[in-house]
PDB file of C-alpha atoms in Angstrom:
ATOM      1  CA  MET J 990     -21.599 -11.344  19.528  1.00 50.00           C
ATOM      2  CA  LYS J 991     -20.854  -7.528  19.528  1.00 58.00           C
ATOM      3  CA  GLN J 992     -17.519  -7.901  17.919  1.00 64.00           C
ATOM      4  CA  ASP J 993     -19.081 -10.087  15.158  1.00 87.00           C
ATOM      5  CA  SER J 994     -21.597  -7.303  14.509  1.00 88.00           C
ATOM      6  CA  ARG J 995     -18.832  -4.605  14.250  1.00 92.00           C
ATOM      7  CA  ASP J 996     -16.635  -6.813  11.861  1.00 92.00           C
ATOM      8  CA  ARG J 997     -19.757  -7.352   9.727  1.00 93.00           C
ATOM      9  CA  ILE J 998     -20.528  -3.590   9.417  1.00 95.00           C
ATOM     10  CA  LEU J 999     -16.817  -3.144   8.543  1.00 95.00           C
ATOM     11  CA  GLN J1000     -16.519  -5.599   6.013  1.00 94.00           C
ATOM     12  CA  THR J1001     -19.837  -4.879   4.292  1.00 95.00           C
ATOM     13  CA  ALA J1002     -18.966  -1.172   4.254  1.00 94.00           C
ATOM     14  CA  THR J1003     -15.664  -1.799   3.158  1.00 93.00           C
ATOM     15  CA  ALA J1004     -16.906  -3.380  -0.320  1.00 94.00           C
ATOM     16  CA  LEU J1005     -19.776  -1.029  -0.744  1.00 94.00           C
ATOM     17  CA  PHE J1006     -17.446   2.091  -0.454  1.00 92.00           C
ATOM     18  CA  ALA J1007     -15.042   0.207  -2.943  1.00 89.00           C
ATOM     19  CA  GLU J1008     -17.746  -0.368  -5.468  1.00 89.00           C
ATOM     20  CA  LYS J1009     -19.863   2.883  -5.338  1.00 88.00           C
ATOM     21  CA  GLY J1010     -17.660   5.391  -3.544  1.00 86.00           C
ATOM     22  CA  TYR J1011     -18.276   7.202  -0.329  1.00 87.00           C
ATOM     23  CA  ASP J1012     -20.964   9.556  -1.700  1.00 88.00           C
ATOM     24  CA  SER J1013     -23.325   6.804  -3.369  1.00 90.00           C
ATOM     25  CA  VAL J1014     -23.430   4.826  -0.108  1.00 92.00           C
ATOM     26  CA  SER J1015     -25.884   5.496   2.464  1.00 93.00           C
ATOM     27  CA  LEU J1016     -25.913   4.041   6.093  1.00 94.00           C
ATOM     28  CA  ARG J1017     -29.185   2.241   5.189  1.00 94.00           C
ATOM     29  CA  ASP J1018     -27.452   0.534   2.145  1.00 95.00           C
ATOM     30  CA  ILE J1019     -24.802  -0.579   4.654  1.00 95.00           C
ATOM     31  CA  THR J1020     -27.022  -1.790   7.422  1.00 94.00           C
ATOM     32  CA  ALA J1021     -29.394  -3.530   5.149  1.00 94.00           C
ATOM     33  CA  ALA J1022     -26.569  -5.465   3.566  1.00 94.00           C
ATOM     34  CA  ALA J1023     -24.901  -6.117   6.920  1.00 92.00           C
ATOM     35  CA  GLY J1024     -28.443  -7.274   8.563  1.00 92.00           C
ATOM     36  CA  VAL J1025     -27.835  -4.772  11.575  1.00 92.00           C
ATOM     37  CA  ASN J1026     -29.811  -1.791  13.006  1.00 92.00           C
ATOM     38  CA  ILE J1027     -28.677   1.473  11.848  1.00 92.00           C
ATOM     39  CA  SER J1028     -27.905   2.489  15.670  1.00 93.00           C
ATOM     40  CA  MET J1029     -24.889  -0.006  15.469  1.00 94.00           C
ATOM     41  CA  ILE J1030     -22.788   2.285  13.089  1.00 94.00           C
ATOM     42  CA  SER J1031     -23.114   5.138  15.658  1.00 93.00           C
ATOM     43  CA  TYR J1032     -22.366   2.916  18.408  1.00 94.00           C
ATOM     44  CA  TYR J1033     -19.181   1.578  16.801  1.00 95.00           C
ATOM     45  CA  PHE J1034     -17.929   4.092  14.656  1.00 95.00           C
ATOM     46  CA  GLY J1035     -19.995   7.474  15.380  1.00 94.00           C
ATOM     47  CA  SER J1036     -20.917   8.383  11.958  1.00 93.00           C
ATOM     48  CA  LYS J1037     -20.604   7.337   8.353  1.00 93.00           C
ATOM     49  CA  LYS J1038     -17.232   8.948   7.868  1.00 91.00           C
ATOM     50  CA  GLY J1039     -15.893   7.420  10.912  1.00 93.00           C
ATOM     51  CA  LEU J1040     -16.948   4.058   9.370  1.00 94.00           C
ATOM     52  CA  TYR J1041     -15.152   5.041   6.129  1.00 92.00           C
ATOM     53  CA  ASP J1042     -11.907   6.021   8.028  1.00 91.00           C
ATOM     54  CA  ALA J1043     -12.234   2.752   9.887  1.00 94.00           C
ATOM     55  CA  ALA J1044     -12.534   0.868   6.608  1.00 92.00           C
ATOM     56  CA  LEU J1045      -9.519   2.746   5.009  1.00 89.00           C
ATOM     57  CA  ALA J1046      -7.326   2.529   7.887  1.00 90.00           C
ATOM     58  CA  ALA J1047      -7.603  -1.408   8.239  1.00 90.00           C
ATOM     59  CA  GLN J1048      -6.628  -1.608   4.388  1.00 87.00           C
ATOM     60  CA  LEU J1049      -3.598   0.609   5.110  1.00 88.00           C
ATOM     61  CA  SER J1050      -2.298  -0.859   8.196  1.00 88.00           C
ATOM     62  CA  GLU J1051       0.202  -3.071   6.646  1.00 88.00           C
ATOM     63  CA  LEU J1052       1.890  -0.130   4.792  1.00 86.00           C
ATOM     64  CA  SER J1053       1.339   2.151   7.990  1.00 86.00           C
ATOM     65  CA  SER J1054       3.264  -0.490  10.269  1.00 87.00           C
ATOM     66  CA  LEU J1055       6.371   0.989   8.351  1.00 88.00           C
ATOM     67  CA  LEU J1056       6.107   4.112  10.410  1.00 87.00           C
ATOM     68  CA  SER J1057       6.787   2.180  13.598  1.00 88.00           C
ATOM     69  CA  MET J1058      10.115   0.949  12.515  1.00 89.00           C
ATOM     70  CA  ASP J1059      13.300   2.493  13.629  1.00 90.00           C
ATOM     71  CA  ALA J1060      14.366   3.705  10.198  1.00 89.00           C
ATOM     72  CA  ASP J1061      17.531   5.367  11.111  1.00 91.00           C
ATOM     73  CA  ALA J1062      18.959   2.356  12.518  1.00 92.00           C
ATOM     74  CA  MET J1063      18.271   0.393   9.146  1.00 93.00           C
ATOM     75  CA  ASP J1064      20.165   0.009   6.062  1.00 96.00           C
ATOM     76  CA  PRO J1065      18.138   2.198   3.587  1.00 96.00           C
ATOM     77  CA  ARG J1066      18.078  -0.562   1.184  1.00 96.00           C
ATOM     78  CA  THR J1067      16.541  -2.792   3.665  1.00 96.00           C
ATOM     79  CA  LEU J1068      13.858  -0.477   4.369  1.00 96.00           C
ATOM     80  CA  VAL J1069      13.071  -0.326   0.723  1.00 96.00           C
ATOM     81  CA  ARG J1070      12.684  -3.873   0.550  1.00 96.00           C
ATOM     82  CA  ALA J1071      10.538  -3.789   3.739  1.00 95.00           C
ATOM     83  CA  TYR J1072       8.384  -1.088   2.108  1.00 94.00           C
ATOM     84  CA  ALA J1073       7.880  -3.659  -0.811  1.00 94.00           C
ATOM     85  CA  GLU J1074       7.138  -6.457   1.512  1.00 93.00           C
ATOM     86  CA  ARG J1075       4.479  -4.451   3.180  1.00 93.00           C
ATOM     87  CA  ALA J1076       2.855  -3.154  -0.221  1.00 91.00           C
ATOM     88  CA  ILE J1077       2.547  -6.985  -1.080  1.00 91.00           C
ATOM     89  CA  ARG J1078       0.937  -7.706   2.113  1.00 91.00           C
ATOM     90  CA  ALA J1079      -1.529  -4.591   2.022  1.00 90.00           C
ATOM     91  CA  HIS J1080      -2.557  -5.728  -1.534  1.00 89.00           C
ATOM     92  CA  GLU J1081      -2.897  -9.610  -0.642  1.00 88.00           C
ATOM     93  CA  LYS J1082      -5.202  -8.714   2.352  1.00 89.00           C
ATOM     94  CA  ASN J1083      -7.158  -6.145   1.042  1.00 88.00           C
ATOM     95  CA  PRO J1084      -8.244  -6.552  -2.681  1.00 86.00           C
ATOM     96  CA  HIS J1085     -10.493  -3.307  -2.410  1.00 87.00           C
ATOM     97  CA  LEU J1086      -7.443  -1.169  -1.504  1.00 86.00           C
ATOM     98  CA  LEU J1087      -6.713  -0.115  -5.152  1.00 83.00           C
ATOM     99  CA  LYS J1088     -10.531   0.920  -5.726  1.00 84.00           C
ATOM    100  CA  TYR J1089     -10.160   2.938  -2.829  1.00 82.00           C
ATOM    101  CA  ILE J1090      -7.097   4.926  -4.107  1.00 81.00           C
ATOM    102  CA  PHE J1091      -8.413   5.163  -7.611  1.00 79.00           C
ATOM    103  CA  ARG J1092     -11.846   6.714  -6.318  1.00 77.00           C
ATOM    104  CA  ALA J1093      -9.662   9.169  -4.122  1.00 75.00           C
ATOM    105  CA  LEU J1094      -7.753  10.084  -7.303  1.00 72.00           C
ATOM    106  CA  LEU J1095     -10.716  10.312  -9.863  1.00 72.00           C
ATOM    107  CA  SER J1096     -13.221  11.989  -7.543  1.00 69.00           C
ATOM    108  CA  PRO J1097     -11.614  13.518  -4.599  1.00 65.00           C
ATOM    109  CA  SER J1098     -13.600  14.725  -1.702  1.00 70.00           C
ATOM    110  CA  VAL J1099     -12.572  15.346   2.122  1.00 61.00           C
ATOM    111  CA  GLU J1100     -14.119  12.243   3.135  1.00 64.00           C
ATOM    112  CA  GLN J1101     -12.359  10.186   0.765  1.00 63.00           C
ATOM    113  CA  THR J1102      -8.815  11.761   0.527  1.00 68.00           C
ATOM    114  CA  GLY J1103      -8.150  13.230   4.059  1.00 75.00           C
ATOM    115  CA  LEU J1104      -6.911   9.799   5.837  1.00 78.00           C
ATOM    116  CA  LEU J1105      -5.253   8.495   2.374  1.00 79.00           C
ATOM    117  CA  GLU J1106      -3.359  11.634   1.909  1.00 82.00           C
ATOM    118  CA  ALA J1107      -1.978  11.849   5.518  1.00 85.00           C
ATOM    119  CA  ALA J1108      -0.867   8.049   5.203  1.00 85.00           C
ATOM    120  CA  VAL J1109       0.643   8.135   1.818  1.00 85.00           C
ATOM    121  CA  SER J1110       2.408  11.517   2.868  1.00 89.00           C
ATOM    122  CA  ARG J1111       4.167   9.867   5.877  1.00 91.00           C
ATOM    123  CA  ILE J1112       5.206   6.855   3.915  1.00 92.00           C
ATOM    124  CA  TYR J1113       6.571   9.137   0.998  1.00 93.00           C
ATOM    125  CA  ASP J1114       8.452  11.158   3.516  1.00 95.00           C
ATOM    126  CA  LEU J1115      10.062   8.076   5.259  1.00 95.00           C
ATOM    127  CA  LEU J1116      11.140   6.671   1.792  1.00 96.00           C
ATOM    128  CA  ASP J1117      12.496  10.126   0.943  1.00 97.00           C
ATOM    129  CA  HIS J1118      14.412  10.264   4.288  1.00 96.00           C
ATOM    130  CA  ALA J1119      15.757   6.649   3.657  1.00 96.00           C
ATOM    131  CA  LEU J1120      17.025   7.387   0.017  1.00 97.00           C
ATOM    132  CA  THR J1121      18.303  10.885   1.193  1.00 97.00           C
ATOM    133  CA  ARG J1122      20.398   9.049   3.801  1.00 97.00           C
ATOM    134  CA  GLY J1123      21.631   6.497   1.358  1.00 96.00           C
ATOM    135  CA  VAL J1124      23.034   9.389  -0.825  1.00 97.00           C
ATOM    136  CA  GLN J1125      24.766  10.957   2.427  1.00 96.00           C
ATOM    137  CA  GLU J1126      26.240   7.676   3.420  1.00 95.00           C
ATOM    138  CA  GLY J1127      27.647   6.876  -0.017  1.00 95.00           C
ATOM    139  CA  LEU J1128      25.329   4.099  -0.660  1.00 96.00           C
ATOM    140  CA  PHE J1129      23.495   5.648  -3.584  1.00 97.00           C
ATOM    141  CA  ARG J1130      24.702   7.647  -6.615  1.00 95.00           C
ATOM    142  CA  PRO J1131      25.610  11.400  -5.363  1.00 95.00           C
ATOM    143  CA  ASP J1132      23.384  12.598  -8.378  1.00 95.00           C
ATOM    144  CA  LEU J1133      20.171  10.859  -7.546  1.00 97.00           C
ATOM    145  CA  ASP J1134      16.914  12.999  -7.628  1.00 97.00           C
ATOM    146  CA  VAL J1135      15.464  11.518  -4.391  1.00 97.00           C
ATOM    147  CA  SER J1136      11.875  12.733  -5.258  1.00 96.00           C
ATOM    148  CA  SER J1137      12.019  11.129  -8.547  1.00 96.00           C
ATOM    149  CA  ALA J1138      13.264   7.815  -7.323  1.00 97.00           C
ATOM    150  CA  VAL J1139      10.527   7.869  -4.647  1.00 96.00           C
ATOM    151  CA  LEU J1140       7.895   8.111  -7.274  1.00 94.00           C
ATOM    152  CA  LEU J1141       9.492   5.429  -9.417  1.00 95.00           C
ATOM    153  CA  LEU J1142       9.884   3.074  -6.432  1.00 95.00           C
ATOM    154  CA  ALA J1143       6.076   3.241  -5.659  1.00 92.00           C
ATOM    155  CA  GLY J1144       5.105   3.078  -9.258  1.00 90.00           C
ATOM    156  CA  ALA J1145       7.277  -0.195  -9.705  1.00 91.00           C
ATOM    157  CA  VAL J1146       5.974  -1.760  -6.635  1.00 90.00           C
ATOM    158  CA  ASN J1147       2.443  -1.149  -7.247  1.00 86.00           C
ATOM    159  CA  PHE J1148       2.414  -1.457 -11.028  1.00 84.00           C
ATOM    160  CA  HIS J1149       1.624  -5.263 -10.727  1.00 81.00           C
ATOM    161  CA  TYR J1150      -1.594  -4.659  -9.253  1.00 81.00           C
ATOM    162  CA  ILE J1151      -2.574  -1.611 -11.022  1.00 80.00           C
ATOM    163  CA  SER J1152      -2.094  -3.433 -14.378  1.00 78.00           C
ATOM    164  CA  THR J1153      -4.207  -6.587 -13.310  1.00 72.00           C
ATOM    165  CA  PRO J1154      -6.905  -6.040 -16.213  1.00 67.00           C
ATOM    166  CA  VAL J1155      -4.180  -5.872 -18.990  1.00 71.00           C
ATOM    167  CA  ARG J1156      -2.118  -8.620 -17.267  1.00 67.00           C
ATOM    168  CA  ASP J1157      -5.259 -10.915 -17.381  1.00 67.00           C
ATOM    169  CA  ARG J1158      -5.642 -10.456 -20.946  1.00 69.00           C
ATOM    170  CA  ILE J1159      -2.184 -11.203 -21.705  1.00 66.00           C
ATOM    171  CA  ALA J1160      -2.206 -14.321 -19.662  1.00 61.00           C
ATOM    172  CA  ALA J1161      -5.405 -15.401 -21.711  1.00 59.00           C
ATOM    173  CA  GLU J1162      -2.956 -15.545 -24.721  1.00 63.00           C
ATOM    174  CA  LYS J1163      -0.975 -18.140 -23.003  1.00 60.00           C
ATOM    175  CA  ARG J1164       2.027 -15.900 -22.088  1.00 64.00           C
ATOM    176  CA  VAL J1165       3.624 -16.985 -18.974  1.00 67.00           C
ATOM    177  CA  LEU J1166       3.836 -13.839 -16.286  1.00 69.00           C
ATOM    178  CA  PRO J1167       5.402 -13.630 -12.936  1.00 72.00           C
ATOM    179  CA  ASP J1168       3.512 -13.771  -9.594  1.00 82.00           C
ATOM    180  CA  GLU J1169       3.150 -10.724  -7.670  1.00 82.00           C
ATOM    181  CA  ARG J1170       6.110 -11.700  -5.181  1.00 88.00           C
ATOM    182  CA  THR J1171       8.467 -12.636  -8.331  1.00 89.00           C
ATOM    183  CA  TYR J1172       7.790  -9.317  -9.917  1.00 88.00           C
ATOM    184  CA  VAL J1173       8.106  -7.087  -6.863  1.00 91.00           C
ATOM    185  CA  SER J1174      11.087  -8.688  -5.593  1.00 92.00           C
ATOM    186  CA  HIS J1175      12.763  -8.356  -9.187  1.00 92.00           C
ATOM    187  CA  ALA J1176      11.518  -4.723  -9.482  1.00 93.00           C
ATOM    188  CA  VAL J1177      12.999  -3.654  -6.149  1.00 95.00           C
ATOM    189  CA  GLU J1178      16.316  -5.184  -6.967  1.00 94.00           C
ATOM    190  CA  VAL J1179      16.569  -3.485 -10.440  1.00 95.00           C
ATOM    191  CA  PHE J1180      15.639  -0.260  -8.811  1.00 96.00           C
ATOM    192  CA  LEU J1181      18.304  -0.772  -5.977  1.00 96.00           C
ATOM    193  CA  ARG J1182      20.908  -1.424  -8.759  1.00 94.00           C
ATOM    194  CA  GLY J1183      20.040   1.505 -10.528  1.00 94.00           C
ATOM    195  CA  ILE J1184      20.442   3.718  -7.525  1.00 96.00           C
ATOM    196  CA  GLU J1185      23.532   2.222  -5.875  1.00 94.00           C
ATOM    197  CA  LYS J1186      26.753   3.989  -6.475  1.00 89.00           C
ATOM    198  CA  PRO J1187      28.497   2.016  -9.370  1.00 83.00           C
ATOM    199  CA  ASP J1188      31.403   0.849  -7.034  1.00 76.00           C
ATOM    200  CA  LEU J1189      29.088  -0.889  -4.811  1.00 65.00           C
ATOM    201  CA  ARG J1190      26.760  -2.786  -7.412  1.00 59.00           C
ATOM    202  CA  ASP J1191      28.942  -5.921  -7.178  1.00 57.00           C
ATOM    203  CA  ALA J1192      29.394  -5.697  -3.120  1.00 56.00           C
ATOM    204  CA  GLU J1193      27.094  -7.899  -1.129  1.00 51.00           C
ATOM    205  CA  THR J1194      23.813  -6.291  -0.243  1.00 50.00           C
ATOM    206  CA  PRO J1195      21.143  -7.548   2.187  1.00 51.00           C
ATOM    207  CA  SER J1196      19.082 -10.358   1.170  1.00 48.00           C
ATOM    208  CA  PRO J1197      15.228  -9.460   0.478  1.00 46.00           C
ATOM    209  CA  ALA J1198      14.546 -11.559   3.569  1.00 44.00           C
ATOM    210  CA  SER J1199      16.519  -9.371   5.738  1.00 47.00           C
ATOM    211  CA  ALA J1200      14.084  -6.619   5.219  1.00 49.00           C
ATOM    212  CA  ASP J1201      11.577  -8.252   7.628  1.00 53.00           C
ATOM    213  CA  ALA J1202      12.418 -11.157   9.661  1.00 42.00           C
ATOM    214  CA  ASP J1203       8.906 -12.489  10.135  1.00 43.00           C
ATOM    215  CA  PHE J1204       7.568 -12.969   6.737  1.00 40.00           C
TER     216      PHE J1204
END
């Protein structure tokens, strides 16, 4: 029963924070929508900030799971594919995630950006290290601008979700568009082909499935 109350508060708050933003949602808004006493928020989350952090952490958990991988033991290309797969999972499981990200970008506040910036920074560093190692190991082209490549990868993987309103209008005009997994898989393979050394482009590379054995 207690877990049901906690989950109901978290689900309700997640949706309200996504729609209205941190500053525009009160604890009374959350408790009224969730049908619980306001003291339950203090009991489970400590404060409004604690509740917001819990909501955001739950949405970032798929991406954050990358940080527990033994990245140095992995082929950098496999890590890139693992990042893409976890991004797909994060968006599939958390339809509010982009709203949190956009709100943090458009109306930044300590409450909205702290945890998000920390998570994004750690994932960026992980990918930066993987691509740098790929250059050092002769897998990627020696003139690769790693910082630009990391941003390009993140943009390519997440574009499918960012462009949803535009894609919906295009689809309404009877054009056939790829589903998210087809798009992301293709985008990642195009990215990898672009950064690999020319003499490796025709060599056998790990299949997308090898990036994560359990999906």
